[in-house]
Coordinates of C-alpha atoms in Angstrom, one line a residue:
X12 CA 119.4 136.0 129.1
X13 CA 121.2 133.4 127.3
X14 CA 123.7 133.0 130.4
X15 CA 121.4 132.9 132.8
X16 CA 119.1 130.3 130.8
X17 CA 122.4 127.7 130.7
X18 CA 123.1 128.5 134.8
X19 CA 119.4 127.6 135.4
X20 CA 119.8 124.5 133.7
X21 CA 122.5 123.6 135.1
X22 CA 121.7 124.5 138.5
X23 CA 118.4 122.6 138.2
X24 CA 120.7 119.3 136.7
X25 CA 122.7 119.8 140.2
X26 CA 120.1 119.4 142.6
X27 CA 117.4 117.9 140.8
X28 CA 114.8 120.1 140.3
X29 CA 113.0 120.3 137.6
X30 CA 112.6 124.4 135.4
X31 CA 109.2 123.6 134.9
X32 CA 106.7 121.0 135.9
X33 CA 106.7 118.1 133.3
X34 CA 104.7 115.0 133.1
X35 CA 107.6 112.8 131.8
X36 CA 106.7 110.7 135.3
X37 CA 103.3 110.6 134.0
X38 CA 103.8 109.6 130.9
X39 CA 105.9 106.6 132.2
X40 CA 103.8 105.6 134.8
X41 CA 100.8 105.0 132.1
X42 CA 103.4 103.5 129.7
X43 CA 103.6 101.0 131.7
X44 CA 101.6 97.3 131.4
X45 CA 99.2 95.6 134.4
X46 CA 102.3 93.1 134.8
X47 CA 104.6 95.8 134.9
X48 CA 102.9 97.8 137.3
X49 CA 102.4 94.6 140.0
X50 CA 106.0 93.9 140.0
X51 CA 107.0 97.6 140.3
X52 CA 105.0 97.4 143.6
X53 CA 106.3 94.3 144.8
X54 CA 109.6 95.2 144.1
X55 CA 109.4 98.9 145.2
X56 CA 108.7 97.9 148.6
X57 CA 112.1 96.5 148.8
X58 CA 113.6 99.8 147.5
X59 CA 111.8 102.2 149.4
X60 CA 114.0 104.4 151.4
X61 CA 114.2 104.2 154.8
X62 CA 111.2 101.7 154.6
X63 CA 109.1 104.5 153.8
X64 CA 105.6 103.9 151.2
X65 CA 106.2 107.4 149.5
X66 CA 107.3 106.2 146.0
X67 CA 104.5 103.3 145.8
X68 CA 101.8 106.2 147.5
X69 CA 103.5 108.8 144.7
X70 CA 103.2 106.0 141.9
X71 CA 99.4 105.3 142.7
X72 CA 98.4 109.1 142.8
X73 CA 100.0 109.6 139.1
X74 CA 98.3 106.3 138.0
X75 CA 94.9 107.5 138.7
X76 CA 95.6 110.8 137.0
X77 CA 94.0 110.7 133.6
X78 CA 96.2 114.2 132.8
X79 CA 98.9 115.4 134.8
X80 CA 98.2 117.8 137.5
X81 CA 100.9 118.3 140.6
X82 CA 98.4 120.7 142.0
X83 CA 95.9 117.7 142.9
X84 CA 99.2 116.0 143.9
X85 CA 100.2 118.0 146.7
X86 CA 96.6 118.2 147.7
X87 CA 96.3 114.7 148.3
X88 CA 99.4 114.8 150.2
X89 CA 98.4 118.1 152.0
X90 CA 100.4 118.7 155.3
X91 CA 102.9 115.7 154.9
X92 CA 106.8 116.1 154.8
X93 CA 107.6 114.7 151.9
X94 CA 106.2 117.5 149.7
X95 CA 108.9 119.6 150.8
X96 CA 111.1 117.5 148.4
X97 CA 108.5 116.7 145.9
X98 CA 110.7 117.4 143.0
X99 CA 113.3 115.1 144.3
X100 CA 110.6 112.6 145.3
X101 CA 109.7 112.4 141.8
X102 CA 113.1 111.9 140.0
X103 CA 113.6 109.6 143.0
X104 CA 110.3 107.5 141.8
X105 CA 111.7 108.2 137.8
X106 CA 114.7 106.7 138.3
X107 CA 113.6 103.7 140.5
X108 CA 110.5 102.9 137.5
X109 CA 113.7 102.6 134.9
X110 CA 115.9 100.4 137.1
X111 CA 112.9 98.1 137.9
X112 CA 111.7 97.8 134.3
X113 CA 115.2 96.7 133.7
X114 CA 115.2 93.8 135.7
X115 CA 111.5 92.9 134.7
X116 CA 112.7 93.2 130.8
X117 CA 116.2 91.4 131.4
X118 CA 114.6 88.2 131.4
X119 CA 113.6 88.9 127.8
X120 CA 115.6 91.5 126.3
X121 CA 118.8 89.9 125.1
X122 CA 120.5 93.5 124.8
X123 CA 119.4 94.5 128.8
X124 CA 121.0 90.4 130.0
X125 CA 124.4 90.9 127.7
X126 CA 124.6 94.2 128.9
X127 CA 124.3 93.2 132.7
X128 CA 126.8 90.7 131.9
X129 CA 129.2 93.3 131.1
X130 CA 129.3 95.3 134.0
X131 CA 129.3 92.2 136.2
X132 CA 132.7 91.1 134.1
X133 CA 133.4 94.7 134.9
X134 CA 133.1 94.1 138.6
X135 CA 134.7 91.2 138.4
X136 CA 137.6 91.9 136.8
X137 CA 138.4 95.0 139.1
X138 CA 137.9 92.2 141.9
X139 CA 141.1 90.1 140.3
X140 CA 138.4 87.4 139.6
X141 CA 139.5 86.7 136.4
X142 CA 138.6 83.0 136.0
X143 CA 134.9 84.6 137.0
X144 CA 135.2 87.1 134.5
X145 CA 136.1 84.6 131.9
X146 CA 133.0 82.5 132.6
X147 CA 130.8 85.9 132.3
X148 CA 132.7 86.9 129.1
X149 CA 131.9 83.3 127.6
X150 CA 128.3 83.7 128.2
X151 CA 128.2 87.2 127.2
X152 CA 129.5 86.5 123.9
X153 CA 127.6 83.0 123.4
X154 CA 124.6 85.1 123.5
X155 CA 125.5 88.1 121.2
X156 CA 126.6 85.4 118.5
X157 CA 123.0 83.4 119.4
X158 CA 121.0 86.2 118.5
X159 CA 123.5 88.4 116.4
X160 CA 123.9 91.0 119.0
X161 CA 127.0 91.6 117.0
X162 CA 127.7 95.3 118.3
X163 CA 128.7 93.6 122.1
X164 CA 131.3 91.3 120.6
X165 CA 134.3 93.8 119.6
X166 CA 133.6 95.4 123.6
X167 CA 133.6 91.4 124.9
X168 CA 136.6 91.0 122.8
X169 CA 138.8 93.6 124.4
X170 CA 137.7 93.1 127.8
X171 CA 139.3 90.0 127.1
X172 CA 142.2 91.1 125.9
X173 CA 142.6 92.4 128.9
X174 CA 142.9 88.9 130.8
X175 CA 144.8 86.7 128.0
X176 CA 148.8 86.5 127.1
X177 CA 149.8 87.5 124.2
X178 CA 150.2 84.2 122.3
X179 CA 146.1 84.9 122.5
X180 CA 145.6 88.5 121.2
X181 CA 145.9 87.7 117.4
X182 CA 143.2 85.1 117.7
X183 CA 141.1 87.7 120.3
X184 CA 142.2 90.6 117.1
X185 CA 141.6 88.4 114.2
X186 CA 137.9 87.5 115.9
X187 CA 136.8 91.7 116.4
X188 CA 138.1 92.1 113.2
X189 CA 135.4 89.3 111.2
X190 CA 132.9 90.8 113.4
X191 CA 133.5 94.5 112.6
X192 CA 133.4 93.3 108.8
X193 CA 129.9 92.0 109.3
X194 CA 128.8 94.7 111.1
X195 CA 129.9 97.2 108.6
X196 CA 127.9 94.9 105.7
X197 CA 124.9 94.8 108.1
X198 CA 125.1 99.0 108.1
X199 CA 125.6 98.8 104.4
X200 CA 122.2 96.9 103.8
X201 CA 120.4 99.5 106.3
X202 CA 121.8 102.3 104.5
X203 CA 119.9 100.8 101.4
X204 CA 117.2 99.9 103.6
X205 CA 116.8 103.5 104.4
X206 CA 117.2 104.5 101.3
X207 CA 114.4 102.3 100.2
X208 CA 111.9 103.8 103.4
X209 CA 112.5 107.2 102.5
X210 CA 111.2 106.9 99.0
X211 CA 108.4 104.5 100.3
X212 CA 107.4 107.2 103.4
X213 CA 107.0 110.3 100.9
X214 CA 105.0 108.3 98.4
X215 CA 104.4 104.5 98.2
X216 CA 103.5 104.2 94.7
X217 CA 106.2 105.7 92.5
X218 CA 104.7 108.4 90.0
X219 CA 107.2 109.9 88.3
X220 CA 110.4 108.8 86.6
X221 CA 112.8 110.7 89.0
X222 CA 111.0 108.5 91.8
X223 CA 111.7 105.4 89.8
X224 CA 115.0 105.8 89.4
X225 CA 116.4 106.6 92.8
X226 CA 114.7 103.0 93.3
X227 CA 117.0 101.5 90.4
X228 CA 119.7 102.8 91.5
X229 CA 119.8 100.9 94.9
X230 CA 119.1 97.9 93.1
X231 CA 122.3 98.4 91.4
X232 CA 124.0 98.1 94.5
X233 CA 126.7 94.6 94.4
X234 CA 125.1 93.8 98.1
X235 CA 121.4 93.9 96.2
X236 CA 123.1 91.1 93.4
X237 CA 121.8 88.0 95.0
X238 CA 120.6 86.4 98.7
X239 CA 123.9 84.8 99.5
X240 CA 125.7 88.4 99.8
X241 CA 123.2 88.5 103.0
X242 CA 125.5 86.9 105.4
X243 CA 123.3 86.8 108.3
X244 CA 119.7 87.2 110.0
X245 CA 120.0 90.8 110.3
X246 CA 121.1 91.3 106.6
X247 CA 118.8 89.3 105.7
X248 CA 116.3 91.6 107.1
X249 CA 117.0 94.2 104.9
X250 CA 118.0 92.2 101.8
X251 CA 114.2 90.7 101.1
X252 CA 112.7 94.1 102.8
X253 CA 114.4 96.3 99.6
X254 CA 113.5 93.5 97.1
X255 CA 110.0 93.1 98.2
X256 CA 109.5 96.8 98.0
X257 CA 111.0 97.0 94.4
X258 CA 109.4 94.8 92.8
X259 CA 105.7 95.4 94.1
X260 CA 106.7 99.5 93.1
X261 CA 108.0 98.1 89.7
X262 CA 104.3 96.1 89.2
X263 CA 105.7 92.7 89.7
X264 CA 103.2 91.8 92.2
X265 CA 104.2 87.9 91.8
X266 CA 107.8 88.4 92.0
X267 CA 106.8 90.9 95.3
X268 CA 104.7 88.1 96.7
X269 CA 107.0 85.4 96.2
X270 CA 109.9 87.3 97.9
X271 CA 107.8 87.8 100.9
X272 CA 107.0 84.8 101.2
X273 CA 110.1 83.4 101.0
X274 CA 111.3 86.3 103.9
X275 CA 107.9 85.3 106.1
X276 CA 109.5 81.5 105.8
X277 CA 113.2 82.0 106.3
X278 CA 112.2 84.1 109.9
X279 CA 110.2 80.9 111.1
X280 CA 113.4 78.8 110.7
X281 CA 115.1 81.3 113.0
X282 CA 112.8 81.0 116.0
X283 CA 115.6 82.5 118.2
X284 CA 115.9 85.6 116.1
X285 CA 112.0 85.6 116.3
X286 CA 112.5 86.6 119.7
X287 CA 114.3 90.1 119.6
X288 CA 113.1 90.2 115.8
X289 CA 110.1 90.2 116.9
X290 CA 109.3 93.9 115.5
X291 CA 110.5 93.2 112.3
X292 CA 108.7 89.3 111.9
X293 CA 105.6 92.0 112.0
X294 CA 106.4 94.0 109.1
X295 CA 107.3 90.7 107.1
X296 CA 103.7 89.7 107.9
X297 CA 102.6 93.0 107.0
X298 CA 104.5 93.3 103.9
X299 CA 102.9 89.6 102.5
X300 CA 100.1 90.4 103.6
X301 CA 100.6 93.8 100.9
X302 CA 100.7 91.1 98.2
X303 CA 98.3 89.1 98.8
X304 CA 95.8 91.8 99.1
X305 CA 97.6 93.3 95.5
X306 CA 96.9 89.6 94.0
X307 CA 93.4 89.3 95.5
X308 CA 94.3 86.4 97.6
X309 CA 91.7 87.8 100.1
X310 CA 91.2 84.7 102.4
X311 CA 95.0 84.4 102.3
X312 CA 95.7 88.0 103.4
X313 CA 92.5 87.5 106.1
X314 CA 94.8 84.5 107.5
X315 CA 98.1 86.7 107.5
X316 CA 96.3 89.4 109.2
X317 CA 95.4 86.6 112.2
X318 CA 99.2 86.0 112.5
X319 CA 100.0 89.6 112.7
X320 CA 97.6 89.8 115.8
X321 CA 98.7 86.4 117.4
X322 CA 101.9 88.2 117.6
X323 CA 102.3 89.1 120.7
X324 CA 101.1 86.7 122.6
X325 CA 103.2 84.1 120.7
X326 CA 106.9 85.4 121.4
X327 CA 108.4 87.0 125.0
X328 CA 109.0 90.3 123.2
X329 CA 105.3 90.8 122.3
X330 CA 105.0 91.5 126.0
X331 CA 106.8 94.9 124.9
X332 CA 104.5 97.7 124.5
X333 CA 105.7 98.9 120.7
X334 CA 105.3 95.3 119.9
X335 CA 101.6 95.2 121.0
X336 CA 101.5 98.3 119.3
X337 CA 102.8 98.0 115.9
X338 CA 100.4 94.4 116.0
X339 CA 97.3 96.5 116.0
X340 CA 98.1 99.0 113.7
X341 CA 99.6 96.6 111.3
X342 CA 96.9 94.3 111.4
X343 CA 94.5 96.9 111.8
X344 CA 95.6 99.1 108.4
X345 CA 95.3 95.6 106.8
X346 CA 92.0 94.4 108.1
X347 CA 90.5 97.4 106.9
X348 CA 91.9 97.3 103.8
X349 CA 90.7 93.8 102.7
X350 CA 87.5 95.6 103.7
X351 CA 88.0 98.4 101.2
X352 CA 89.2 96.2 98.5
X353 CA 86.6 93.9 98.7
X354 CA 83.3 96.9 99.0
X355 CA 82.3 95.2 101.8
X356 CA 82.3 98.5 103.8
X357 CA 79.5 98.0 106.1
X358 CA 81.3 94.6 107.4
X359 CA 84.4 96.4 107.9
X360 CA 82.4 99.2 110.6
X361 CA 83.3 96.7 113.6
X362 CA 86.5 96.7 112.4
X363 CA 86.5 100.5 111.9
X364 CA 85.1 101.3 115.1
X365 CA 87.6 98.7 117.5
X366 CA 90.2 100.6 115.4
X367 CA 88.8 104.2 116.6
X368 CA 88.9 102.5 120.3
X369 CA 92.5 101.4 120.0
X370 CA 93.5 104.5 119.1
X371 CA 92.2 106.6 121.5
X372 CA 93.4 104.4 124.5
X373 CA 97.1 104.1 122.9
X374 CA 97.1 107.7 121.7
X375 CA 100.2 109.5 123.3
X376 CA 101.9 106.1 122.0
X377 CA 101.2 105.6 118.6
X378 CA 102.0 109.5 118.0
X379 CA 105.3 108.3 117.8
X380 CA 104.7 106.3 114.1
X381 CA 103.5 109.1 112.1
X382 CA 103.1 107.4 108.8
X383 CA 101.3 104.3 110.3
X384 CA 98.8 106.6 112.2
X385 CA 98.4 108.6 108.9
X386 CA 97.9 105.5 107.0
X387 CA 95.1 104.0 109.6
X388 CA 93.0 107.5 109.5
X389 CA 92.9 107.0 105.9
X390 CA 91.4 103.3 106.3
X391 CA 89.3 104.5 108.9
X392 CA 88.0 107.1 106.1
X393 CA 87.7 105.0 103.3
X394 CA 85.4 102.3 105.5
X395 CA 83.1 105.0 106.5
X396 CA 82.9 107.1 103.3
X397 CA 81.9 103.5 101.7
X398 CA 79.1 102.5 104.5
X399 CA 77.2 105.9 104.0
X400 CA 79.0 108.1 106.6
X401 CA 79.9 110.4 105.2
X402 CA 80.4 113.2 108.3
X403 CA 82.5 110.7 110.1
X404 CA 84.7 109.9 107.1
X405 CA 85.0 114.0 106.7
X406 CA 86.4 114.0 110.4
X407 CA 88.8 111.1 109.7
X408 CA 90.0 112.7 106.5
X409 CA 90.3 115.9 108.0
X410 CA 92.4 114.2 110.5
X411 CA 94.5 112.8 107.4
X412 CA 95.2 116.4 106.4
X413 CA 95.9 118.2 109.4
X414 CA 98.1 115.5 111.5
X415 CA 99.7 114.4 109.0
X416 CA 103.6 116.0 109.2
X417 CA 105.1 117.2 105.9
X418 CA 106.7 114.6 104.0
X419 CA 105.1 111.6 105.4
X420 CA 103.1 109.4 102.4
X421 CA 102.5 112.5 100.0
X422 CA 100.7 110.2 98.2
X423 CA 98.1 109.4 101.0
X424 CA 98.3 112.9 101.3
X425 CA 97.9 114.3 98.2
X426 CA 94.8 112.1 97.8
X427 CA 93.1 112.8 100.9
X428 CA 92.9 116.6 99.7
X429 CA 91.1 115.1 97.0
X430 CA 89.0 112.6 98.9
X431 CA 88.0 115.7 100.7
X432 CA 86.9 117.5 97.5
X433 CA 84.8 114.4 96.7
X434 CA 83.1 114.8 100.0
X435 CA 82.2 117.9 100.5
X436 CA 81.0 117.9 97.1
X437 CA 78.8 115.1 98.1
X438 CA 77.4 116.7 101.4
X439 CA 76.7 119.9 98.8
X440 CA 79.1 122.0 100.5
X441 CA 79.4 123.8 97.4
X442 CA 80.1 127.1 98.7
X443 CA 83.6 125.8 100.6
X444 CA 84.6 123.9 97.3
X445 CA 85.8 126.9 95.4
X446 CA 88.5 127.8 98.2
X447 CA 89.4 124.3 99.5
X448 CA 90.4 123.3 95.6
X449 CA 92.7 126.5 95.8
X450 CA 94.2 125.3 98.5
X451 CA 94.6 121.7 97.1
X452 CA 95.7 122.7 94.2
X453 CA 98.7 124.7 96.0
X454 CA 99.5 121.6 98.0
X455 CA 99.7 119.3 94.7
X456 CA 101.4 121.7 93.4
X457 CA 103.8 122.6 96.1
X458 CA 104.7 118.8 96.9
X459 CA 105.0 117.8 93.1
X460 CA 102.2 115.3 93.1
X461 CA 99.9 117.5 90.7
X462 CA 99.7 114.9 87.6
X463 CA 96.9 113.9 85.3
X464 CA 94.3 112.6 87.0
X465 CA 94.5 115.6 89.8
X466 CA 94.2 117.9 88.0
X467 CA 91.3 116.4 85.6
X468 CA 89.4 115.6 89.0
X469 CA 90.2 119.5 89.9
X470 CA 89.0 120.8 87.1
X471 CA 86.1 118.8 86.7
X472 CA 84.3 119.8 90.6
X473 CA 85.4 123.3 90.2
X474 CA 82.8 122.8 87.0
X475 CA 80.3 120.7 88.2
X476 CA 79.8 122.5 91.7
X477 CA 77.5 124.9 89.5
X478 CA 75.4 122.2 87.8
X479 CA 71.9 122.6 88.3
X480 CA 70.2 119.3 87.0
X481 CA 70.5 115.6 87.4
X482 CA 71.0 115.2 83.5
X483 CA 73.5 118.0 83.5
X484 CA 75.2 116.0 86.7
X485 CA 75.2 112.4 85.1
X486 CA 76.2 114.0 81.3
X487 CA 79.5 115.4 83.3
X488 CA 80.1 111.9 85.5
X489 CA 80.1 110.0 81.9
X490 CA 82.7 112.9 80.1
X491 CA 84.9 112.6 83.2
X492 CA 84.4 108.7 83.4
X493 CA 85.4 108.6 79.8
X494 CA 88.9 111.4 80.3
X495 CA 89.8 109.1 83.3
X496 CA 89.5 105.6 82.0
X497 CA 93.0 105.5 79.7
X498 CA 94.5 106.7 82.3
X499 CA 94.1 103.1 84.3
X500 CA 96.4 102.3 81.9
X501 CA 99.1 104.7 82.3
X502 CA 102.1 103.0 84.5
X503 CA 102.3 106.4 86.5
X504 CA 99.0 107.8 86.7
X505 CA 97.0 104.6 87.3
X506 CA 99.0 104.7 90.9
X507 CA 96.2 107.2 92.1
X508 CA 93.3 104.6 91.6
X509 CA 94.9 102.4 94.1
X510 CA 94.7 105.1 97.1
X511 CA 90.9 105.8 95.6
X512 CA 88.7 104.5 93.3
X513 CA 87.6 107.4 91.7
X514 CA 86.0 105.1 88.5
X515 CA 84.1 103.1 90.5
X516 CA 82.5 106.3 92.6
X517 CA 82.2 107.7 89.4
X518 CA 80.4 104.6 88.4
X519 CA 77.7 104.3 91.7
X520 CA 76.8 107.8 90.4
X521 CA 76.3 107.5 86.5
X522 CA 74.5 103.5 88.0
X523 CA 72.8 105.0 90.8
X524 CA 74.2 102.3 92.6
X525 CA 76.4 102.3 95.6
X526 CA 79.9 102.7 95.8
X527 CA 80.3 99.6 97.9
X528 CA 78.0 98.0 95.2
X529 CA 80.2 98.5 92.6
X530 CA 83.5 97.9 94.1
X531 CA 81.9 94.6 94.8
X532 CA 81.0 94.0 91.4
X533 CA 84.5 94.4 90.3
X534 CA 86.1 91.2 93.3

């Protein structure tokens, strides 16, 4: 079997067929933007073989699909040659989408243009041309240094090695050597970096000592000493990206905020790097807008939040469908959470709902940013659990739990199995609560995130489920009020209150107010 699997593969690689019908075409065709789509036509007619339609005819027949199907395909083309080579019609179509996308990118996509430049040099340079290929070199190369492309220069460099003497070659050597030293400190910093987004992805709020020190130990590093070590844009990037990080984990929310800042402003002074930074100009935004939501700068974070969605209409890149992308989910996440933090729950249901509609007409997309999806159900949640709603924000949270992959925000995930407690409890689903805090209690404890205040909150619903009376309800609210309250306290445990506020809930009860109410009371 295992032989016959590998000849079928590559038999099918040979001649194009495909082992199994796919919708890889599909899902290309629908990635793709209105602008995108109108110069694919245009230019498709100028690549269609033979003069033949049956690529742009193909192309339209996907479009309309709303799920692949290559039965309805060959129906619509019943009785016409070209299904006989329909497989090879559509790797034909596959390939001829990617080499127009190319050229529609190449005019903003500094990587596509220096890599075009290369294989013209290429060309060139097979052709003798060598005073040509110079010229293309040159502008290869003043482009990589522009926008610190810095990978393309030690491949410029020796392709033009190639066409100096040899009283050249030490300056062409010396130059591919400075540049492979700044790579390697660039790689250095995003070693760090990932470092840094590993410990952030399984749990953004440290809660144990172990978490707290992986976190010390990359600020130990000599490149982490001071900004100048940051030689250049890029290393810059991941420079204030660790420190910002480190210091909001550490509880230095002014000393966060002021290092984001800082970041936010030194990208606006590179408004080149803006332009294939683009992605990362985002998560700056994102990140200050983190600290001025931690400081209660409200209005401030409202503003950043405006800048995060201006985005893509203010640089080339935004046209770029991850750009548009990580815009709304960014802004989005944050909106919602100036919502949350402020109790003003019912306001944030526009907000709530647009985000519902985003997601469902980007959904194949954003599948691909698992903790940013995970971290907009949860908002989603929150907002509707804090309006009243509470079935809807039992669908979202469900959605928390089930589609969230292991080891993405355990913290976010660890809470939402609480969350879920809370609610069910509070739609007197008392007869599920008995299992589902087994099975919470095995995830807590399996994913090492079963401290204090989970397990109070645990203990405390697998009691009160079985309370009969409002006294006997309220009497148990004020003893578990009154366990929880020193733990606010605790630099560890107080980290849960920030993913829910369990005192304030606990509050609207003992009140009889509402949660949003409360949270309110406390802005």
């Amino acid at each position: 079997m295992y032989y016959y699997d590998i000849l079928t593969i590559y038999l099918c690689f040979i001649i194009g067929f495909p082992m199994k019908t796919t919708d890889d075409l599909f899902q290309l065709v629908h990635s793709m933007s209105m602008q995108e789509k109108r110069y694919f036509k245009i230019a498709a007619s100028f690549h269609s073989r033979k003069g033949g339609s049956n690529s742009i005819r193909l192309f339209d027949a996907i479009e309309k699909q709303k799920q692949y199907d290559e039965e309805k395909i060959r129906a619509a083309f019943r009785g016409e040659t070209f299904l006989r080579h329909l497989p090879s019609e559509k790797n034909y179509l596959y390939a001829l989408i990617r080499k127009i996308l190319r050229q529609y990118h190449a005019q903003d996509n500094t990587d596509i243009a220096i890599k075009e430049l290369l294989i013209d040099a290429e060309v060139l340079h097979a052709k003798s041309l060598y005073a040509h290929c110079r010229k293309i070199l040159k502008k290869a190369k003043q482009l990589a240094y522009r926008y610190e492309r810095f990978a393309f220069i030690p491949e410029i460099v020796r392709m033009e090695s190639r066409l100096y003497d040899m009283e050249n070659l030490r300056a062409v050597y010396a130059e591919e050597l400075a540049v492979l030293r700044k790579i390697e400190r660039i790689n250095r910093y995003r070693t760090l970096s990932n470092r840094v987004a590993s410990l952030v992805a399984t749990a953004h709020f440290q809660r144990s000592r172990k978490e707290v020190a992986e976190f010390e130990k990359v600020m130990r590093h000599p490149l982490m000493r001071d900004e100048t070590r940051a030689d250049s844009y890029t290393a810059k990037i991941y420079f204030f990206y660790i420190r910002g990080v480190y210091y909001e984990m550490k509880g230095d929310l002014r000393k966060s905020y002021l290092t984001r800042r800082r970041f936010v402003k030194i990208s606006e002074s590179y408004p080149e790097q803006l332009e294939i930074h683009t992605k990362n100009y985002l998560s700056a935004l994102n990140n200050l807008a983190i600290s001025e939501l931690d400081l209660r700068r409200y209005d401030d974070a409202m503003r950043t939040v405006a800048r995060m969605k201006a985005v893509p209409s203010a640089f080339r890149a935004g046209r770029a469908e991850d750009i548009r992308i990580t815009s709304f989910l960014f802004s989005a996440i944050m909106e919602l959470n100036i919502y949350i933090r402020t109790g003003e729950f019912e306001k944030g249901l526009p907000a709530a709902k647009e985000a519902e509609r985003q997601l469902k007409a980007s959904e194949g997309r954003i599948l691909r940013d698992a903790e940013l999806r995970t971290e907009i159900h949860n908002s989603i949640k929150y907002i509707y659990f804090g309006a009243g709603d509470l079935k809807k924000s039992l669908f979202w949270s469900n959605r928390v739990i089930q589609e969230s992959p292991p080891g993405i925000r355990q913290d976010i995930q660890a809470m939402a199995r609480i969350f879920n407690l809370v609610l069910h409890y509070e739609l007197g689903n008392t007869d599920l609560l008995e299992h589902i805090i087994r099975s919470t209690y095995r995830f807590l404890l399996r994913s090492q995130r079963l401290f204090r205040v989970e397990t109070i909150l645990l203990n405390y619903l697998r009691r009160s489920a079985w309370l009969s009376t409002r006294k006997e309800v309220i009497a148990s609210f004020r003893e578990l009020h009154k366990e929880l309250l020193p733990l606010r306290k605790d630099r560890y445990e107080s980290k849960a209150f920030e993913e829910f506020d369990i005192l304030s809930w606990l509050e609207s009860k003992i009140e009889g107010r509402t949660f949003g109410a409360v949270v309110r009371g406390k802005v």
